[in-house]
Amino acid sequence: MSSTAVRPVERKTVFTIERILGLDGKEQSTVPVKPHRPWIDACSNLVGSESQFTQETKCKQDSCDRPASDSYKRTLNWYIGRRPRTAFTGAQIEILESIFQINSYPGIDLREELAKRLELEEDRIQIWFQNRRAKLKRSHRESQFLMVKRAFSNLHDQAGH
Amino acid sequence: MSSTAVRPVERKTVFTIERILGLDGKEQSTVPVKPHRPWIDACSNLVGSESQFTQETKCKQDSCDRPASDSYKRTLNWYIGRRPRTAFTGAQIEILESIFQINSYPGIDLREELAKRLELEEDRIQIWFQNRRAKLKRSHRESQFLMVKRAFSNLHDQAGH
DNA sequence: TTCTAATGTAATCGC
DNA sequence: GCGATTACATTAGT
């Protein structure tokens, strides 16, 4: 496919098998790595331990691909037992937000303190601040984009008349 | 002389947790975080641009009101801020489903390809696959639940006689 | 009503 | 820690 053929018409890209399977580009080097799941211990050590991962991994990732040729990799060992999503209460969010206004990079001691106060694990706090910073960054990027766009519109308007 | 005077309080830290928690909920001049609404650019850059986001955030909250008039549904402000629901055609669904059978995690290149073919935005494709995966997972959970329930019933039946 | 497109965000992985 | 991506819970449109 990649070889140059003497064709008058260059065909558009086609649904190749590789592409549909998400295999185009590279081959899978799927070494199943056991992810870090500390909270699983409590609830699932009764079942046959050998089938737990082989089965699950397979059924979720038998179609999982390698880094696609022109973009990102979704070649992660697909989440086997993902931590149950934490639902923060309104009061917790309120506190976290107010801290965030003052310090968006709380050190370990402040995080521990918060964890104690809010009755959350320190890990949840850390993740929350990470995601919160990402959100802030997104919003900044977006408003910047809008401002640039608007500036261009204004230029156009002025030039047009 | 050698011993320092006993002071009841000597505080150097200003931002203690207590302090931060003490003023919770009062003056958070939080910069309103803007949601990601790329499609607004295309259709509403003529209107007064300064009110665009202030309006939209609140209208999500109390949007659960009746339309003032049925004919103007689309133009009323409770709709602002949410992408109009995409209605896929049967043919589009058919293709998407057939791809999904093979690969439920299409990479960016396959998604772009699909987008071109089906005349959809790549984002619609991505969201579709996300929702489709969620649906599959739901159905798996449900059937598993049924199987477990049935197994229990059988146990009961056998034990009961 | 049911199903599902869209949204927000917690959790995950790789760097 | 960050960027990218996913899963999950929820809202809302048809």
PDB file of N, CA, C and O in Angstrom, chain B residues 7-48:
ATOM      1  N   ARG B   7       5.352  33.616  76.304  1.00  0.00           N
ATOM      2  CA  ARG B   7       4.261  34.235  75.539  1.00  0.00           C
ATOM      3  C   ARG B   7       3.156  33.222  75.343  1.00  0.00           C
ATOM      4  O   ARG B   7       3.427  32.068  75.020  1.00  0.00           O
ATOM      5  N   PRO B   8       2.001  33.642  75.513  1.00  0.00           N
ATOM      6  CA  PRO B   8       0.890  32.716  75.306  1.00  0.00           C
ATOM      7  C   PRO B   8       0.773  32.277  73.847  1.00  0.00           C
ATOM      8  O   PRO B   8       0.591  31.113  73.560  1.00  0.00           O
ATOM      9  N   VAL B   9       0.881  33.211  72.984  1.00  0.00           N
ATOM     10  CA  VAL B   9       0.747  32.844  71.572  1.00  0.00           C
ATOM     11  C   VAL B   9       1.817  33.532  70.752  1.00  0.00           C
ATOM     12  O   VAL B   9       2.045  34.719  70.871  1.00  0.00           O
ATOM     13  N   GLU B  10       2.427  32.737  69.939  1.00  0.00           N
ATOM     14  CA  GLU B  10       3.354  33.309  68.962  1.00  0.00           C
ATOM     15  C   GLU B  10       3.058  32.626  67.642  1.00  0.00           C
ATOM     16  O   GLU B  10       3.391  31.465  67.444  1.00  0.00           O
ATOM     17  N   ARG B  11       2.406  33.287  66.779  1.00  0.00           N
ATOM     18  CA  ARG B  11       2.040  32.611  65.537  1.00  0.00           C
ATOM     19  C   ARG B  11       2.711  33.280  64.341  1.00  0.00           C
ATOM     20  O   ARG B  11       2.691  34.476  64.179  1.00  0.00           O
ATOM     21  N   LYS B  12       3.276  32.441  63.560  1.00  0.00           N
ATOM     22  CA  LYS B  12       3.926  32.941  62.363  1.00  0.00           C
ATOM     23  C   LYS B  12       3.167  32.546  61.113  1.00  0.00           C
ATOM     24  O   LYS B  12       3.205  33.203  60.112  1.00  0.00           O
ATOM     25  N   THR B  13       2.521  31.410  61.204  1.00  0.00           N
ATOM     26  CA  THR B  13       1.811  30.964  60.003  1.00  0.00           C
ATOM     27  C   THR B  13       0.498  31.708  59.882  1.00  0.00           C
ATOM     28  O   THR B  13      -0.296  31.750  60.802  1.00  0.00           O
ATOM     29  N   VAL B  14       0.325  32.264  58.755  1.00  0.00           N
ATOM     30  CA  VAL B  14      -0.890  33.026  58.517  1.00  0.00           C
ATOM     31  C   VAL B  14      -1.963  32.134  57.918  1.00  0.00           C
ATOM     32  O   VAL B  14      -3.115  32.171  58.317  1.00  0.00           O
ATOM     33  N   PHE B  15      -1.560  31.331  56.988  1.00  0.00           N
ATOM     34  CA  PHE B  15      -2.547  30.502  56.295  1.00  0.00           C
ATOM     35  C   PHE B  15      -2.620  29.127  56.911  1.00  0.00           C
ATOM     36  O   PHE B  15      -2.238  28.146  56.305  1.00  0.00           O
ATOM     37  N   THR B  16      -3.091  29.069  58.091  1.00  0.00           N
ATOM     38  CA  THR B  16      -3.316  27.754  58.665  1.00  0.00           C
ATOM     39  C   THR B  16      -4.616  27.209  58.109  1.00  0.00           C
ATOM     40  O   THR B  16      -5.442  27.938  57.578  1.00  0.00           O
ATOM     41  N   ILE B  17      -4.759  25.943  58.289  1.00  0.00           N
ATOM     42  CA  ILE B  17      -6.001  25.330  57.837  1.00  0.00           C
ATOM     43  C   ILE B  17      -7.177  25.962  58.551  1.00  0.00           C
ATOM     44  O   ILE B  17      -8.192  26.282  57.936  1.00  0.00           O
ATOM     45  N   GLU B  18      -6.993  26.155  59.815  1.00  0.00           N
ATOM     46  CA  GLU B  18      -8.098  26.731  60.575  1.00  0.00           C
ATOM     47  C   GLU B  18      -8.542  28.038  59.957  1.00  0.00           C
ATOM     48  O   GLU B  18      -9.717  28.318  59.807  1.00  0.00           O
ATOM     49  N   ARG B  19      -7.542  28.810  59.629  1.00  0.00           N
ATOM     50  CA  ARG B  19      -7.836  30.118  59.090  1.00  0.00           C
ATOM     51  C   ARG B  19      -8.550  29.992  57.746  1.00  0.00           C
ATOM     52  O   ARG B  19      -9.561  30.641  57.484  1.00  0.00           O
ATOM     53  N   ILE B  20      -8.007  29.143  56.951  1.00  0.00           N
ATOM     54  CA  ILE B  20      -8.611  28.995  55.624  1.00  0.00           C
ATOM     55  C   ILE B  20     -10.015  28.425  55.735  1.00  0.00           C
ATOM     56  O   ILE B  20     -10.943  28.871  55.075  1.00  0.00           O
ATOM     57  N   LEU B  21     -10.140  27.470  56.610  1.00  0.00           N
ATOM     58  CA  LEU B  21     -11.464  26.884  56.774  1.00  0.00           C
ATOM     59  C   LEU B  21     -12.411  27.876  57.426  1.00  0.00           C
ATOM     60  O   LEU B  21     -13.605  27.840  57.214  1.00  0.00           O
ATOM     61  N   GLY B  22     -11.865  28.750  58.199  1.00  0.00           N
ATOM     62  CA  GLY B  22     -12.702  29.704  58.922  1.00  0.00           C
ATOM     63  C   GLY B  22     -13.438  30.648  58.002  1.00  0.00           C
ATOM     64  O   GLY B  22     -14.567  31.025  58.286  1.00  0.00           O
ATOM     65  N   LEU B  23     -12.808  30.981  56.902  1.00  0.00           N
ATOM     66  CA  LEU B  23     -13.490  31.932  56.022  1.00  0.00           C
ATOM     67  C   LEU B  23     -14.137  31.237  54.847  1.00  0.00           C
ATOM     68  O   LEU B  23     -14.277  31.798  53.783  1.00  0.00           O
ATOM     69  N   ASP B  24     -14.546  30.051  55.090  1.00  0.00           N
ATOM     70  CA  ASP B  24     -15.076  29.300  53.948  1.00  0.00           C
ATOM     71  C   ASP B  24     -16.398  29.877  53.476  1.00  0.00           C
ATOM     72  O   ASP B  24     -17.244  30.284  54.236  1.00  0.00           O
ATOM     73  N   GLY B  25     -16.502  29.874  52.174  1.00  0.00           N
ATOM     74  CA  GLY B  25     -17.791  30.211  51.580  1.00  0.00           C
ATOM     75  C   GLY B  25     -18.102  31.693  51.499  1.00  0.00           C
ATOM     76  O   GLY B  25     -19.177  32.062  51.068  1.00  0.00           O
ATOM     77  N   LYS B  26     -17.221  32.546  51.905  1.00  0.00           N
ATOM     78  CA  LYS B  26     -17.567  33.966  51.880  1.00  0.00           C
ATOM     79  C   LYS B  26     -17.205  34.636  50.576  1.00  0.00           C
ATOM     80  O   LYS B  26     -18.027  34.838  49.719  1.00  0.00           O
ATOM     81  N   GLU B  27     -15.964  35.013  50.462  1.00  0.00           N
ATOM     82  CA  GLU B  27     -15.615  35.786  49.284  1.00  0.00           C
ATOM     83  C   GLU B  27     -14.759  34.992  48.316  1.00  0.00           C
ATOM     84  O   GLU B  27     -13.592  35.244  48.201  1.00  0.00           O
ATOM     85  N   GLN B  28     -15.382  34.059  47.683  1.00  0.00           N
ATOM     86  CA  GLN B  28     -14.659  33.418  46.612  1.00  0.00           C
ATOM     87  C   GLN B  28     -15.008  34.156  45.343  1.00  0.00           C
ATOM     88  O   GLN B  28     -16.093  33.992  44.818  1.00  0.00           O
ATOM     89  N   SER B  29     -14.092  34.932  44.893  1.00  0.00           N
ATOM     90  CA  SER B  29     -14.309  35.598  43.617  1.00  0.00           C
ATOM     91  C   SER B  29     -13.777  34.680  42.546  1.00  0.00           C
ATOM     92  O   SER B  29     -12.864  34.997  41.821  1.00  0.00           O
ATOM     93  N   THR B  30     -14.346  33.512  42.518  1.00  0.00           N
ATOM     94  CA  THR B  30     -13.874  32.520  41.576  1.00  0.00           C
ATOM     95  C   THR B  30     -14.089  33.007  40.153  1.00  0.00           C
ATOM     96  O   THR B  30     -15.165  33.456  39.814  1.00  0.00           O
ATOM     97  N   VAL B  31     -13.058  32.902  39.398  1.00  0.00           N
ATOM     98  CA  VAL B  31     -13.225  33.198  37.984  1.00  0.00           C
ATOM     99  C   VAL B  31     -14.148  32.145  37.407  1.00  0.00           C
ATOM    100  O   VAL B  31     -13.866  30.963  37.517  1.00  0.00           O
ATOM    101  N   PRO B  32     -15.226  32.567  36.841  1.00  0.00           N
ATOM    102  CA  PRO B  32     -16.165  31.582  36.296  1.00  0.00           C
ATOM    103  C   PRO B  32     -15.502  30.728  35.240  1.00  0.00           C
ATOM    104  O   PRO B  32     -15.000  31.235  34.244  1.00  0.00           O
ATOM    105  N   VAL B  33     -15.519  29.470  35.476  1.00  0.00           N
ATOM    106  CA  VAL B  33     -14.849  28.568  34.555  1.00  0.00           C
ATOM    107  C   VAL B  33     -15.770  28.268  33.388  1.00  0.00           C
ATOM    108  O   VAL B  33     -16.928  27.922  33.579  1.00  0.00           O
ATOM    109  N   LYS B  34     -15.227  28.407  32.239  1.00  0.00           N
ATOM    110  CA  LYS B  34     -16.081  28.244  31.064  1.00  0.00           C
ATOM    111  C   LYS B  34     -16.087  26.813  30.587  1.00  0.00           C
ATOM    112  O   LYS B  34     -15.051  26.185  30.486  1.00  0.00           O
ATOM    113  N   PRO B  35     -17.241  26.360  30.249  1.00  0.00           N
ATOM    114  CA  PRO B  35     -17.315  25.033  29.657  1.00  0.00           C
ATOM    115  C   PRO B  35     -16.807  25.034  28.226  1.00  0.00           C
ATOM    116  O   PRO B  35     -16.649  26.090  27.618  1.00  0.00           O
ATOM    117  N   HIS B  36     -16.601  23.876  27.750  1.00  0.00           N
ATOM    118  CA  HIS B  36     -16.055  23.708  26.401  1.00  0.00           C
ATOM    119  C   HIS B  36     -17.192  23.705  25.397  1.00  0.00           C
ATOM    120  O   HIS B  36     -17.951  22.750  25.306  1.00  0.00           O
ATOM    121  N   ARG B  37     -17.320  24.778  24.665  1.00  0.00           N
ATOM    122  CA  ARG B  37     -18.429  24.877  23.710  1.00  0.00           C
ATOM    123  C   ARG B  37     -17.929  25.344  22.350  1.00  0.00           C
ATOM    124  O   ARG B  37     -18.196  26.449  21.941  1.00  0.00           O
ATOM    125  N   PRO B  38     -17.226  24.493  21.676  1.00  0.00           N
ATOM    126  CA  PRO B  38     -16.624  24.919  20.417  1.00  0.00           C
ATOM    127  C   PRO B  38     -17.631  25.279  19.344  1.00  0.00           C
ATOM    128  O   PRO B  38     -17.339  26.086  18.486  1.00  0.00           O
ATOM    129  N   TRP B  39     -18.779  24.703  19.389  1.00  0.00           N
ATOM    130  CA  TRP B  39     -19.730  24.932  18.300  1.00  0.00           C
ATOM    131  C   TRP B  39     -20.410  26.280  18.415  1.00  0.00           C
ATOM    132  O   TRP B  39     -21.092  26.714  17.498  1.00  0.00           O
ATOM    133  N   ILE B  40     -20.239  26.931  19.541  1.00  0.00           N
ATOM    134  CA  ILE B  40     -20.854  28.239  19.681  1.00  0.00           C
ATOM    135  C   ILE B  40     -20.177  29.237  18.763  1.00  0.00           C
ATOM    136  O   ILE B  40     -20.815  30.113  18.204  1.00  0.00           O
ATOM    137  N   ASP B  41     -18.903  29.058  18.577  1.00  0.00           N
ATOM    138  CA  ASP B  41     -18.148  29.990  17.753  1.00  0.00           C
ATOM    139  C   ASP B  41     -18.746  30.138  16.374  1.00  0.00           C
ATOM    140  O   ASP B  41     -18.816  31.211  15.818  1.00  0.00           O
ATOM    141  N   ALA B  42     -19.170  29.010  15.868  1.00  0.00           N
ATOM    142  CA  ALA B  42     -19.614  29.013  14.486  1.00  0.00           C
ATOM    143  C   ALA B  42     -20.917  29.773  14.290  1.00  0.00           C
ATOM    144  O   ALA B  42     -21.174  30.298  13.225  1.00  0.00           O
ATOM    145  N   CYS B  43     -21.735  29.800  15.325  1.00  0.00           N
ATOM    146  CA  CYS B  43     -23.074  30.314  15.090  1.00  0.00           C
ATOM    147  C   CYS B  43     -23.445  31.530  15.902  1.00  0.00           C
ATOM    148  O   CYS B  43     -24.526  32.056  15.750  1.00  0.00           O
ATOM    149  N   SER B  44     -22.559  31.975  16.742  1.00  0.00           N
ATOM    150  CA  SER B  44     -23.010  33.068  17.596  1.00  0.00           C
ATOM    151  C   SER B  44     -21.928  34.093  17.850  1.00  0.00           C
ATOM    152  O   SER B  44     -21.835  34.643  18.931  1.00  0.00           O
ATOM    153  N   ASN B  45     -21.128  34.355  16.878  1.00  0.00           N
ATOM    154  CA  ASN B  45     -20.115  35.365  17.111  1.00  0.00           C
ATOM    155  C   ASN B  45     -20.556  36.735  16.628  1.00  0.00           C
ATOM    156  O   ASN B  45     -19.786  37.658  16.548  1.00  0.00           O
ATOM    157  N   LEU B  46     -21.811  36.820  16.301  1.00  0.00           N
ATOM    158  CA  LEU B  46     -22.323  38.124  15.923  1.00  0.00           C
ATOM    159  C   LEU B  46     -23.015  38.783  17.094  1.00  0.00           C
ATOM    160  O   LEU B  46     -23.083  39.987  17.185  1.00  0.00           O
ATOM    161  N   VAL B  47     -23.539  37.970  17.945  1.00  0.00           N
ATOM    162  CA  VAL B  47     -24.281  38.524  19.068  1.00  0.00           C
ATOM    163  C   VAL B  47     -23.320  39.145  20.067  1.00  0.00           C
ATOM    164  O   VAL B  47     -22.115  38.962  19.989  1.00  0.00           O
ATOM    165  N   GLY B  48     -23.879  39.872  20.971  1.00  0.00           N
ATOM    166  CA  GLY B  48     -23.046  40.516  21.987  1.00  0.00           C
ATOM    167  C   GLY B  48     -22.195  39.484  22.682  1.00  0.00           C
ATOM    168  O   GLY B  48     -22.680  38.597  23.353  1.00  0.00           O
TER     169      GLY B  48
END
